Structure formats: structure tokens, C-alpha cells
């Protein structure tokens, strides 16, 4: 430090807020000290980054959009992961409670000949293929096909 | 001093009149549900809120979105604002919290946009601005967040620890690591400033 009025910038981390303020004021007018800080501990200059005014163009539409969200109560914030996870878990539990109770039985294996109305099943000849049916009432059936040899 | 709707119309007839009011006076008017008055607070703080957000998320568009989230939170929480404290400090903390939430929700860190913002900074700060923009994306995210909050936003260590849900000693460690990395990278990438 050429002028010797302030300690080496790497020692500033241990300075009290008052001393730090003094050092910062000093480098505001002492060019050689500022250059030394820039060389030795540039992080000590981060405080001097200004919040420069952005051009008005940058802010076009910002207030209108903000005001709309103020009125509708939208935050525009993404749903936090924890909230999203719990919401999904609760929604799943509700679905199972309400719709799961209407399903007469758990999925059970069925034979191809039980479903002659499904030509796709009839066409498959794989011995390893398994078929399952979910039947919630007499009218609706969900048929699931598991075939390890199926080429998708 | 109380303001009625009619007085608000008079007060906010032009910008210079609004500029003459301090933050607390504008907030009192906002609390009468006058969203138009809030526009003046937004205009007054949008740049500083943007820069706080930008230094944390390192993306212009994201920082603009974070700034908007910050103002929406401020609008909702205005009643909780303690007039004894600086409004600038309060809004900066909200902006930092919004940016940290954003970083948590962002799965992958995005590269810093190459398009420079059309701002003219003072000559004195040009070097450090250039250095920061080059080095910040290279730091580990948590190190960068701590460095920005402590060294640029000048927040207290306990406040930073609270924001990041960690201990004060963790913040101190991260800060020390961040400073070390920052210095090393400056020497590496900006040899013109080297000894």
C-alpha cells in the first residue's frame, strides 16, 4: 500500500464495520490503494457495484403486468417443490379414496378368449403376454396388456 | 397524517409531487388500497430490486420476473412493514428471498446471457462490474449467493443464515470460500490486474 493509510485489503475481513467504512471511503479517492485492492482482494470492491438505472424500455409493461397480478392475487411465483410434492400426494390419496372404492376387484389376469371383442388381443400370440382388466362397473372396462416381447 | 382518496388524486397528479414524498408517506397511501400509489414505490425501487435479483439469478429475464414477484409480495405484506426500519432494506430482503426461492425451483442453472444490459456505469466501477459478471457464474451457487448478500447487499450474517436455512458458521465458511475462489479466478482470468 503506497500511502500506508489503510491495511492490506486481505486483512479487511477482520475489520469492524466502522474501520471497513473508513477503508472504503479512502479507496474512493486514493487511486493507488484502489488499484491495489483490485489486484489483491477484488471482492472487497464488490460493495461499490451500483444499482444503475435501467432504460425505460426495459420496464415497458412491467407495471401493467404487476398491477394485473395485484388485482387477481396471483403471485407469479413458481410452486415450491415441497408444496408441489405434498399437493400431488394429497391429490393421489383423494383419487384413490373416491375412485378406488368403486373398483370391484383388484386387477386380475384374464384369458384372451374372454375378450373376443378386442381383436388386438386376439392377434397377439406371445406366450409371455399377460392381460389384466380393471372393471369399475358393468359398462366400463380397462384392459391392460403386458408383453415383454412387444416392440414399441 | 391521513389521506383520503380525493387527496391521493391530488398528490399523484404528477411524478414530481410523488417524488417529494418519502417511502413511509407513500406506504400510508398504499394502505388505503390505492394501487396507483404503489406504482410510485415500484418506480422508485425497481432498479435496485432488479439488480439484487440479477446478481443472484444471473439472468435478465429471470431477474425481471423475480422483481415482479418481489413487488407482489411487498404489496401483500405492506401492512407488516415496520416503519422504524428502512424500507429499502426491507424490500431488498424480500427480493433476495424471492431470488433464493427462484434458484431453489430452478432445476439447472442457466448460463449467463451474453447480451449486455444497456447501462452506463461510472468509470470507477467498470472494472469491478466486468469482473463480477465474468466470475459470478463460475462460483458455486451457494457461495455466490452468500457473497452477493454479504458483500454487495451488505446483509448481516444471521439474516443470511436465516434466508438460507443454515447456521451462521456455514455462512461464514461459504463466504470465506467464495472470497478465496473469487480472488483466484480474478488472477486466472484477469491477469492484467495481477501482481
mmCIF file of N, CA, C and O in Angstrom, chain B residues 115-190:
data_model
loop_
_atom_site.group_PDB
_atom_site.id
_atom_site.type_symbol
_atom_site.label_atom_id
_atom_site.label_comp_id
_atom_site.label_asym_id
_atom_site.label_seq_id
_atom_site.Cartn_x
_atom_site.Cartn_y
_atom_site.Cartn_z
ATOM 1 N N UNK B 115 -26.009 -11.140 -23.804
ATOM 2 C CA UNK B 115 -26.443 -9.814 -24.200
ATOM 3 C C UNK B 115 -26.232 -8.823 -23.062
ATOM 4 O O UNK B 115 -26.807 -8.984 -21.995
ATOM 5 N N UNK B 116 -25.390 -7.830 -23.274
ATOM 6 C CA UNK B 116 -25.161 -6.895 -22.172
ATOM 7 C C UNK B 116 -26.361 -5.974 -21.972
ATOM 8 O O UNK B 116 -27.049 -5.617 -22.924
ATOM 9 N N UNK B 117 -26.597 -5.618 -20.733
ATOM 10 C CA UNK B 117 -27.678 -4.669 -20.469
ATOM 11 C C UNK B 117 -27.220 -3.287 -20.898
ATOM 12 O O UNK B 117 -26.056 -2.930 -20.713
ATOM 13 N N UNK B 118 -28.111 -2.511 -21.473
ATOM 14 C CA UNK B 118 -27.715 -1.191 -21.947
ATOM 15 C C UNK B 118 -27.589 -0.176 -20.810
ATOM 16 O O UNK B 118 -28.371 0.744 -20.699
ATOM 17 N N UNK B 119 -26.636 -0.393 -19.934
ATOM 18 C CA UNK B 119 -26.448 0.565 -18.829
ATOM 19 C C UNK B 119 -25.044 1.132 -18.881
ATOM 20 O O UNK B 119 -24.101 0.463 -19.266
ATOM 21 N N UNK B 120 -24.934 2.344 -18.511
ATOM 22 C CA UNK B 120 -23.644 3.005 -18.449
ATOM 23 C C UNK B 120 -23.256 3.149 -16.989
ATOM 24 O O UNK B 120 -23.929 3.813 -16.220
ATOM 25 N N UNK B 121 -22.185 2.490 -16.588
ATOM 26 C CA UNK B 121 -21.771 2.646 -15.198
ATOM 27 C C UNK B 121 -20.594 3.612 -15.128
ATOM 28 O O UNK B 121 -19.913 3.855 -16.111
ATOM 29 N N UNK B 122 -20.395 4.111 -13.924
ATOM 30 C CA UNK B 122 -19.303 5.058 -13.738
ATOM 31 C C UNK B 122 -17.975 4.363 -14.041
ATOM 32 O O UNK B 122 -17.819 3.180 -13.805
ATOM 33 N N UNK B 123 -17.012 5.104 -14.569
ATOM 34 C CA UNK B 123 -15.711 4.541 -14.921
ATOM 35 C C UNK B 123 -15.080 3.783 -13.764
ATOM 36 O O UNK B 123 -14.518 2.719 -13.934
ATOM 37 N N UNK B 124 -15.224 4.349 -12.597
ATOM 38 C CA UNK B 124 -14.598 3.800 -11.401
ATOM 39 C C UNK B 124 -15.057 2.361 -11.131
ATOM 40 O O UNK B 124 -14.309 1.548 -10.625
ATOM 41 N N UNK B 125 -16.322 2.082 -11.487
ATOM 42 C CA UNK B 125 -16.871 0.773 -11.167
ATOM 43 C C UNK B 125 -16.866 -0.186 -12.345
ATOM 44 O O UNK B 125 -17.331 -1.301 -12.224
ATOM 45 N N UNK B 126 -16.361 0.281 -13.473
ATOM 46 C CA UNK B 126 -16.432 -0.547 -14.667
ATOM 47 C C UNK B 126 -15.640 -1.846 -14.493
ATOM 48 O O UNK B 126 -16.084 -2.908 -14.870
ATOM 49 N N UNK B 127 -14.459 -1.719 -13.906
ATOM 50 C CA UNK B 127 -13.624 -2.902 -13.720
ATOM 51 C C UNK B 127 -14.298 -3.950 -12.854
ATOM 52 O O UNK B 127 -14.367 -5.109 -13.227
ATOM 53 N N UNK B 128 -14.785 -3.515 -11.711
ATOM 54 C CA UNK B 128 -15.352 -4.481 -10.775
ATOM 55 C C UNK B 128 -16.655 -5.059 -11.321
ATOM 56 O O UNK B 128 -16.957 -6.227 -11.112
ATOM 57 N N UNK B 129 -17.394 -4.254 -12.093
ATOM 58 C CA UNK B 129 -18.617 -4.781 -12.714
ATOM 59 C C UNK B 129 -18.260 -5.875 -13.729
ATOM 60 O O UNK B 129 -18.858 -6.931 -13.750
ATOM 61 N N UNK B 130 -17.252 -5.559 -14.540
ATOM 62 C CA UNK B 130 -16.817 -6.521 -15.555
ATOM 63 C C UNK B 130 -16.338 -7.818 -14.879
ATOM 64 O O UNK B 130 -16.686 -8.927 -15.291
ATOM 65 N N UNK B 131 -15.577 -7.659 -13.821
ATOM 66 C CA UNK B 131 -15.047 -8.821 -13.095
ATOM 67 C C UNK B 131 -16.195 -9.640 -12.512
ATOM 68 O O UNK B 131 -16.244 -10.861 -12.653
ATOM 69 N N UNK B 132 -17.132 -8.953 -11.873
ATOM 70 C CA UNK B 132 -18.241 -9.675 -11.234
ATOM 71 C C UNK B 132 -19.041 -10.482 -12.254
ATOM 72 O O UNK B 132 -19.343 -11.654 -12.039
ATOM 73 N N UNK B 133 -19.367 -9.830 -13.375
ATOM 74 C CA UNK B 133 -20.185 -10.514 -14.384
ATOM 75 C C UNK B 133 -19.475 -11.737 -14.970
ATOM 76 O O UNK B 133 -20.100 -12.705 -15.356
ATOM 77 N N UNK B 134 -18.149 -11.658 -15.014
ATOM 78 C CA UNK B 134 -17.377 -12.785 -15.562
ATOM 79 C C UNK B 134 -17.215 -13.903 -14.536
ATOM 80 O O UNK B 134 -17.297 -15.083 -14.879
ATOM 81 N N UNK B 135 -16.986 -13.532 -13.293
ATOM 82 C CA UNK B 135 -16.649 -14.531 -12.276
ATOM 83 C C UNK B 135 -17.894 -15.151 -11.622
ATOM 84 O O UNK B 135 -17.905 -16.344 -11.303
ATOM 85 N N UNK B 136 -18.929 -14.346 -11.416
ATOM 86 C CA UNK B 136 -20.098 -14.822 -10.650
ATOM 87 C C UNK B 136 -20.659 -16.162 -11.154
ATOM 88 O O UNK B 136 -20.933 -17.054 -10.344
ATOM 89 N N UNK B 137 -20.813 -16.350 -12.470
ATOM 90 C CA UNK B 137 -21.373 -17.633 -12.917
ATOM 91 C C UNK B 137 -20.450 -18.815 -12.657
ATOM 92 O O UNK B 137 -20.884 -19.956 -12.716
ATOM 93 N N UNK B 138 -19.175 -18.522 -12.389
ATOM 94 C CA UNK B 138 -18.222 -19.613 -12.185
ATOM 95 C C UNK B 138 -18.181 -20.084 -10.734
ATOM 96 O O UNK B 138 -17.601 -21.121 -10.420
ATOM 97 N N UNK B 139 -18.761 -19.311 -9.845
ATOM 98 C CA UNK B 139 -18.758 -19.698 -8.432
ATOM 99 C C UNK B 139 -19.875 -20.697 -8.163
ATOM 100 O O UNK B 139 -20.901 -20.693 -8.853
ATOM 101 N N UNK B 140 -19.673 -21.508 -7.137
ATOM 102 C CA UNK B 140 -20.750 -22.412 -6.720
ATOM 103 C C UNK B 140 -21.935 -21.542 -6.288
ATOM 104 O O UNK B 140 -21.735 -20.459 -5.718
ATOM 105 N N UNK B 141 -23.141 -22.035 -6.554
ATOM 106 C CA UNK B 141 -24.330 -21.187 -6.349
ATOM 107 C C UNK B 141 -24.437 -20.649 -4.924
ATOM 108 O O UNK B 141 -24.679 -19.461 -4.710
ATOM 109 N N UNK B 142 -24.249 -21.521 -3.946
ATOM 110 C CA UNK B 142 -24.397 -21.073 -2.556
ATOM 111 C C UNK B 142 -23.301 -20.071 -2.179
ATOM 112 O O UNK B 142 -23.542 -19.125 -1.442
ATOM 113 N N UNK B 143 -22.111 -20.280 -2.714
ATOM 114 C CA UNK B 143 -21.027 -19.323 -2.456
ATOM 115 C C UNK B 143 -21.385 -17.962 -3.044
ATOM 116 O O UNK B 143 -21.206 -16.926 -2.418
ATOM 117 N N UNK B 144 -21.889 -18.004 -4.264
ATOM 118 C CA UNK B 144 -22.255 -16.746 -4.923
ATOM 119 C C UNK B 144 -23.353 -16.019 -4.157
ATOM 120 O O UNK B 144 -23.272 -14.813 -3.941
ATOM 121 N N UNK B 145 -24.346 -16.774 -3.735
ATOM 122 C CA UNK B 145 -25.468 -16.154 -3.014
ATOM 123 C C UNK B 145 -24.955 -15.469 -1.746
ATOM 124 O O UNK B 145 -25.283 -14.310 -1.469
ATOM 125 N N UNK B 146 -24.106 -16.165 -1.004
ATOM 126 C CA UNK B 146 -23.587 -15.589 0.243
ATOM 127 C C UNK B 146 -22.718 -14.368 -0.059
ATOM 128 O O UNK B 146 -22.831 -13.333 0.611
ATOM 129 N N UNK B 147 -21.890 -14.474 -1.069
ATOM 130 C CA UNK B 147 -21.011 -13.351 -1.429
ATOM 131 C C UNK B 147 -21.838 -12.116 -1.806
ATOM 132 O O UNK B 147 -21.549 -10.999 -1.367
ATOM 133 N N UNK B 148 -22.855 -12.327 -2.607
ATOM 134 C CA UNK B 148 -23.688 -11.205 -3.054
ATOM 135 C C UNK B 148 -24.433 -10.584 -1.861
ATOM 136 O O UNK B 148 -24.430 -9.366 -1.669
ATOM 137 N N UNK B 149 -25.034 -11.438 -1.053
ATOM 138 C CA UNK B 149 -25.842 -10.907 0.058
ATOM 139 C C UNK B 149 -24.970 -10.165 1.071
ATOM 140 O O UNK B 149 -25.372 -9.143 1.609
ATOM 141 N N UNK B 150 -23.777 -10.679 1.305
ATOM 142 C CA UNK B 150 -22.920 -10.067 2.323
ATOM 143 C C UNK B 150 -22.150 -8.865 1.772
ATOM 144 O O UNK B 150 -22.165 -7.793 2.347
ATOM 145 N N UNK B 151 -21.484 -9.052 0.653
ATOM 146 C CA UNK B 151 -20.565 -8.013 0.166
ATOM 147 C C UNK B 151 -21.253 -6.928 -0.656
ATOM 148 O O UNK B 151 -20.813 -5.790 -0.637
ATOM 149 N N UNK B 152 -22.287 -7.271 -1.376
ATOM 150 C CA UNK B 152 -22.939 -6.251 -2.207
ATOM 151 C C UNK B 152 -24.174 -5.704 -1.502
ATOM 152 O O UNK B 152 -24.350 -4.499 -1.391
ATOM 153 N N UNK B 153 -25.016 -6.598 -1.015
ATOM 154 C CA UNK B 153 -26.243 -6.133 -0.341
ATOM 155 C C UNK B 153 -25.990 -5.779 1.117
ATOM 156 O O UNK B 153 -26.852 -5.195 1.774
ATOM 157 N N UNK B 154 -24.819 -6.133 1.611
ATOM 158 C CA UNK B 154 -24.385 -5.798 2.973
ATOM 159 C C UNK B 154 -25.359 -6.268 4.044
ATOM 160 O O UNK B 154 -25.670 -5.544 4.993
ATOM 161 N N UNK B 155 -25.834 -7.471 3.873
ATOM 162 C CA UNK B 155 -26.726 -8.040 4.886
ATOM 163 C C UNK B 155 -25.915 -8.650 6.014
ATOM 164 O O UNK B 155 -24.763 -9.046 5.829
ATOM 165 N N UNK B 156 -26.555 -8.775 7.170
ATOM 166 C CA UNK B 156 -25.884 -9.354 8.331
ATOM 167 C C UNK B 156 -25.847 -10.881 8.202
ATOM 168 O O UNK B 156 -26.762 -11.488 7.628
ATOM 169 N N UNK B 157 -24.797 -11.457 8.782
ATOM 170 C CA UNK B 157 -24.623 -12.922 8.704
ATOM 171 C C UNK B 157 -25.856 -13.667 9.263
ATOM 172 O O UNK B 157 -26.342 -14.607 8.616
ATOM 173 N N UNK B 158 -26.405 -13.275 10.426
ATOM 174 C CA UNK B 158 -27.571 -14.024 10.931
ATOM 175 C C UNK B 158 -28.764 -13.970 9.975
ATOM 176 O O UNK B 158 -29.497 -14.954 9.833
ATOM 177 N N UNK B 159 -28.937 -12.835 9.314
ATOM 178 C CA UNK B 159 -30.045 -12.713 8.347
ATOM 179 C C UNK B 159 -29.837 -13.652 7.162
ATOM 180 O O UNK B 159 -30.781 -14.280 6.674
ATOM 181 N N UNK B 160 -28.591 -13.727 6.699
ATOM 182 C CA UNK B 160 -28.287 -14.596 5.556
ATOM 183 C C UNK B 160 -28.515 -16.060 5.956
ATOM 184 O O UNK B 160 -29.088 -16.848 5.194
ATOM 185 N N UNK B 161 -28.074 -16.394 7.169
ATOM 186 C CA UNK B 161 -28.252 -17.777 7.646
ATOM 187 C C UNK B 161 -29.737 -18.141 7.680
ATOM 188 O O UNK B 161 -30.128 -19.243 7.289
ATOM 189 N N UNK B 162 -30.541 -17.186 8.117
ATOM 190 C CA UNK B 162 -31.986 -17.429 8.188
ATOM 191 C C UNK B 162 -32.560 -17.651 6.778
ATOM 192 O O UNK B 162 -33.372 -18.547 6.558
ATOM 193 N N UNK B 163 -32.121 -16.810 5.855
ATOM 194 C CA UNK B 163 -32.622 -16.927 4.476
ATOM 195 C C UNK B 163 -32.268 -18.271 3.856
ATOM 196 O O UNK B 163 -33.033 -18.837 3.088
ATOM 197 N N UNK B 164 -31.065 -18.745 4.163
ATOM 198 C CA UNK B 164 -30.589 -19.968 3.527
ATOM 199 C C UNK B 164 -30.863 -21.218 4.358
ATOM 200 O O UNK B 164 -30.443 -22.316 3.981
ATOM 201 N N UNK B 165 -31.537 -21.022 5.495
ATOM 202 C CA UNK B 165 -31.833 -22.164 6.387
ATOM 203 C C UNK B 165 -30.568 -22.906 6.785
ATOM 204 O O UNK B 165 -30.492 -24.129 6.677
ATOM 205 N N UNK B 166 -29.554 -22.163 7.190
ATOM 206 C CA UNK B 166 -28.320 -22.830 7.628
ATOM 207 C C UNK B 166 -27.749 -22.067 8.829
ATOM 208 O O UNK B 166 -28.312 -21.052 9.243
ATOM 209 N N UNK B 167 -26.664 -22.562 9.359
ATOM 210 C CA UNK B 167 -26.100 -21.913 10.545
ATOM 211 C C UNK B 167 -25.222 -20.727 10.130
ATOM 212 O O UNK B 167 -24.787 -20.636 8.978
ATOM 213 N N UNK B 168 -24.949 -19.876 11.123
ATOM 214 C CA UNK B 168 -24.097 -18.717 10.839
ATOM 215 C C UNK B 168 -22.682 -19.164 10.474
ATOM 216 O O UNK B 168 -22.026 -18.545 9.643
ATOM 217 N N UNK B 169 -22.219 -20.232 11.094
ATOM 218 C CA UNK B 169 -20.852 -20.672 10.779
ATOM 219 C C UNK B 169 -20.787 -21.221 9.346
ATOM 220 O O UNK B 169 -19.778 -21.056 8.664
ATOM 221 N N UNK B 170 -21.882 -21.813 8.889
ATOM 222 C CA UNK B 170 -21.911 -22.270 7.483
ATOM 223 C C UNK B 170 -21.796 -21.063 6.554
ATOM 224 O O UNK B 170 -21.065 -21.091 5.558
ATOM 225 N N UNK B 171 -22.519 -20.001 6.910
ATOM 226 C CA UNK B 171 -22.469 -18.795 6.069
ATOM 227 C C UNK B 171 -21.043 -18.240 6.050
ATOM 228 O O UNK B 171 -20.516 -17.877 4.991
ATOM 229 N N UNK B 172 -20.409 -18.206 7.229
ATOM 230 C CA UNK B 172 -19.032 -17.686 7.292
ATOM 231 C C UNK B 172 -18.086 -18.540 6.437
ATOM 232 O O UNK B 172 -17.225 -18.004 5.741
ATOM 233 N N UNK B 173 -18.273 -19.838 6.531
ATOM 234 C CA UNK B 173 -17.423 -20.726 5.717
ATOM 235 C C UNK B 173 -17.641 -20.497 4.227
ATOM 236 O O UNK B 173 -16.694 -20.414 3.454
ATOM 237 N N UNK B 174 -18.914 -20.415 3.855
ATOM 238 C CA UNK B 174 -19.229 -20.200 2.438
ATOM 239 C C UNK B 174 -18.654 -18.870 1.954
ATOM 240 O O UNK B 174 -18.133 -18.768 0.844
ATOM 241 N N UNK B 175 -18.741 -17.867 2.809
ATOM 242 C CA UNK B 175 -18.231 -16.541 2.441
ATOM 243 C C UNK B 175 -16.720 -16.585 2.243
ATOM 244 O O UNK B 175 -16.192 -16.035 1.268
ATOM 245 N N UNK B 176 -16.067 -17.251 3.158
ATOM 246 C CA UNK B 176 -14.617 -17.347 3.064
ATOM 247 C C UNK B 176 -14.208 -18.117 1.793
ATOM 248 O O UNK B 176 -13.302 -17.695 1.065
ATOM 249 N N UNK B 177 -14.922 -19.197 1.513
ATOM 250 C CA UNK B 177 -14.632 -19.969 0.287
ATOM 251 C C UNK B 177 -14.913 -19.130 -0.955
ATOM 252 O O UNK B 177 -14.155 -19.154 -1.921
ATOM 253 N N UNK B 178 -16.020 -18.390 -0.907
ATOM 254 C CA UNK B 178 -16.398 -17.579 -2.066
ATOM 255 C C UNK B 178 -15.347 -16.513 -2.349
ATOM 256 O O UNK B 178 -14.966 -16.285 -3.498
ATOM 257 N N UNK B 179 -14.857 -15.887 -1.282
ATOM 258 C CA UNK B 179 -13.853 -14.829 -1.470
ATOM 259 C C UNK B 179 -12.560 -15.411 -2.032
ATOM 260 O O UNK B 179 -11.935 -14.824 -2.918
ATOM 261 N N UNK B 180 -12.194 -16.553 -1.513
ATOM 262 C CA UNK B 180 -10.972 -17.208 -1.974
ATOM 263 C C UNK B 180 -11.103 -17.560 -3.463
ATOM 264 O O UNK B 180 -10.200 -17.289 -4.257
ATOM 265 N N UNK B 181 -12.250 -18.163 -3.809
ATOM 266 C CA UNK B 181 -12.472 -18.543 -5.219
ATOM 267 C C UNK B 181 -12.487 -17.301 -6.101
ATOM 268 O O UNK B 181 -11.936 -17.304 -7.197
ATOM 269 N N UNK B 182 -13.155 -16.262 -5.619
ATOM 270 C CA UNK B 182 -13.267 -15.031 -6.394
ATOM 271 C C UNK B 182 -11.867 -14.480 -6.703
ATOM 272 O O UNK B 182 -11.553 -14.148 -7.844
ATOM 273 N N UNK B 183 -11.028 -14.427 -5.659
ATOM 274 C CA UNK B 183 -9.668 -13.886 -5.850
ATOM 275 C C UNK B 183 -8.862 -14.745 -6.825
ATOM 276 O O UNK B 183 -8.175 -14.230 -7.703
ATOM 277 N N UNK B 184 -8.979 -16.054 -6.649
ATOM 278 C CA UNK B 184 -8.216 -16.966 -7.527
ATOM 279 C C UNK B 184 -8.645 -16.795 -8.981
ATOM 280 O O UNK B 184 -7.827 -16.739 -9.886
ATOM 281 N N UNK B 185 -9.958 -16.713 -9.176
ATOM 282 C CA UNK B 185 -10.462 -16.645 -10.551
ATOM 283 C C UNK B 185 -10.122 -15.306 -11.199
ATOM 284 O O UNK B 185 -9.896 -15.239 -12.403
ATOM 285 N N UNK B 186 -10.083 -14.261 -10.408
ATOM 286 C CA UNK B 186 -9.698 -12.960 -10.976
ATOM 287 C C UNK B 186 -8.253 -13.033 -11.452
ATOM 288 O O UNK B 186 -7.914 -12.573 -12.546
ATOM 289 N N UNK B 187 -7.396 -13.638 -10.635
ATOM 290 C CA UNK B 187 -5.981 -13.747 -11.028
ATOM 291 C C UNK B 187 -5.834 -14.588 -12.289
ATOM 292 O O UNK B 187 -4.988 -14.332 -13.133
ATOM 293 N N UNK B 188 -6.684 -15.600 -12.391
ATOM 294 C CA UNK B 188 -6.625 -16.522 -13.521
ATOM 295 C C UNK B 188 -7.155 -15.866 -14.803
ATOM 296 O O UNK B 188 -6.546 -15.977 -15.864
ATOM 297 N N UNK B 189 -8.275 -15.190 -14.676
ATOM 298 C CA UNK B 189 -8.969 -14.684 -15.871
ATOM 299 C C UNK B 189 -8.675 -13.230 -16.197
ATOM 300 O O UNK B 189 -8.984 -12.758 -17.279
ATOM 301 N N UNK B 190 -8.162 -12.508 -15.225
ATOM 302 C CA UNK B 190 -7.830 -11.098 -15.465
ATOM 303 C C UNK B 190 -6.367 -10.854 -15.075
ATOM 304 O O UNK B 190 -6.094 -10.144 -14.121
#
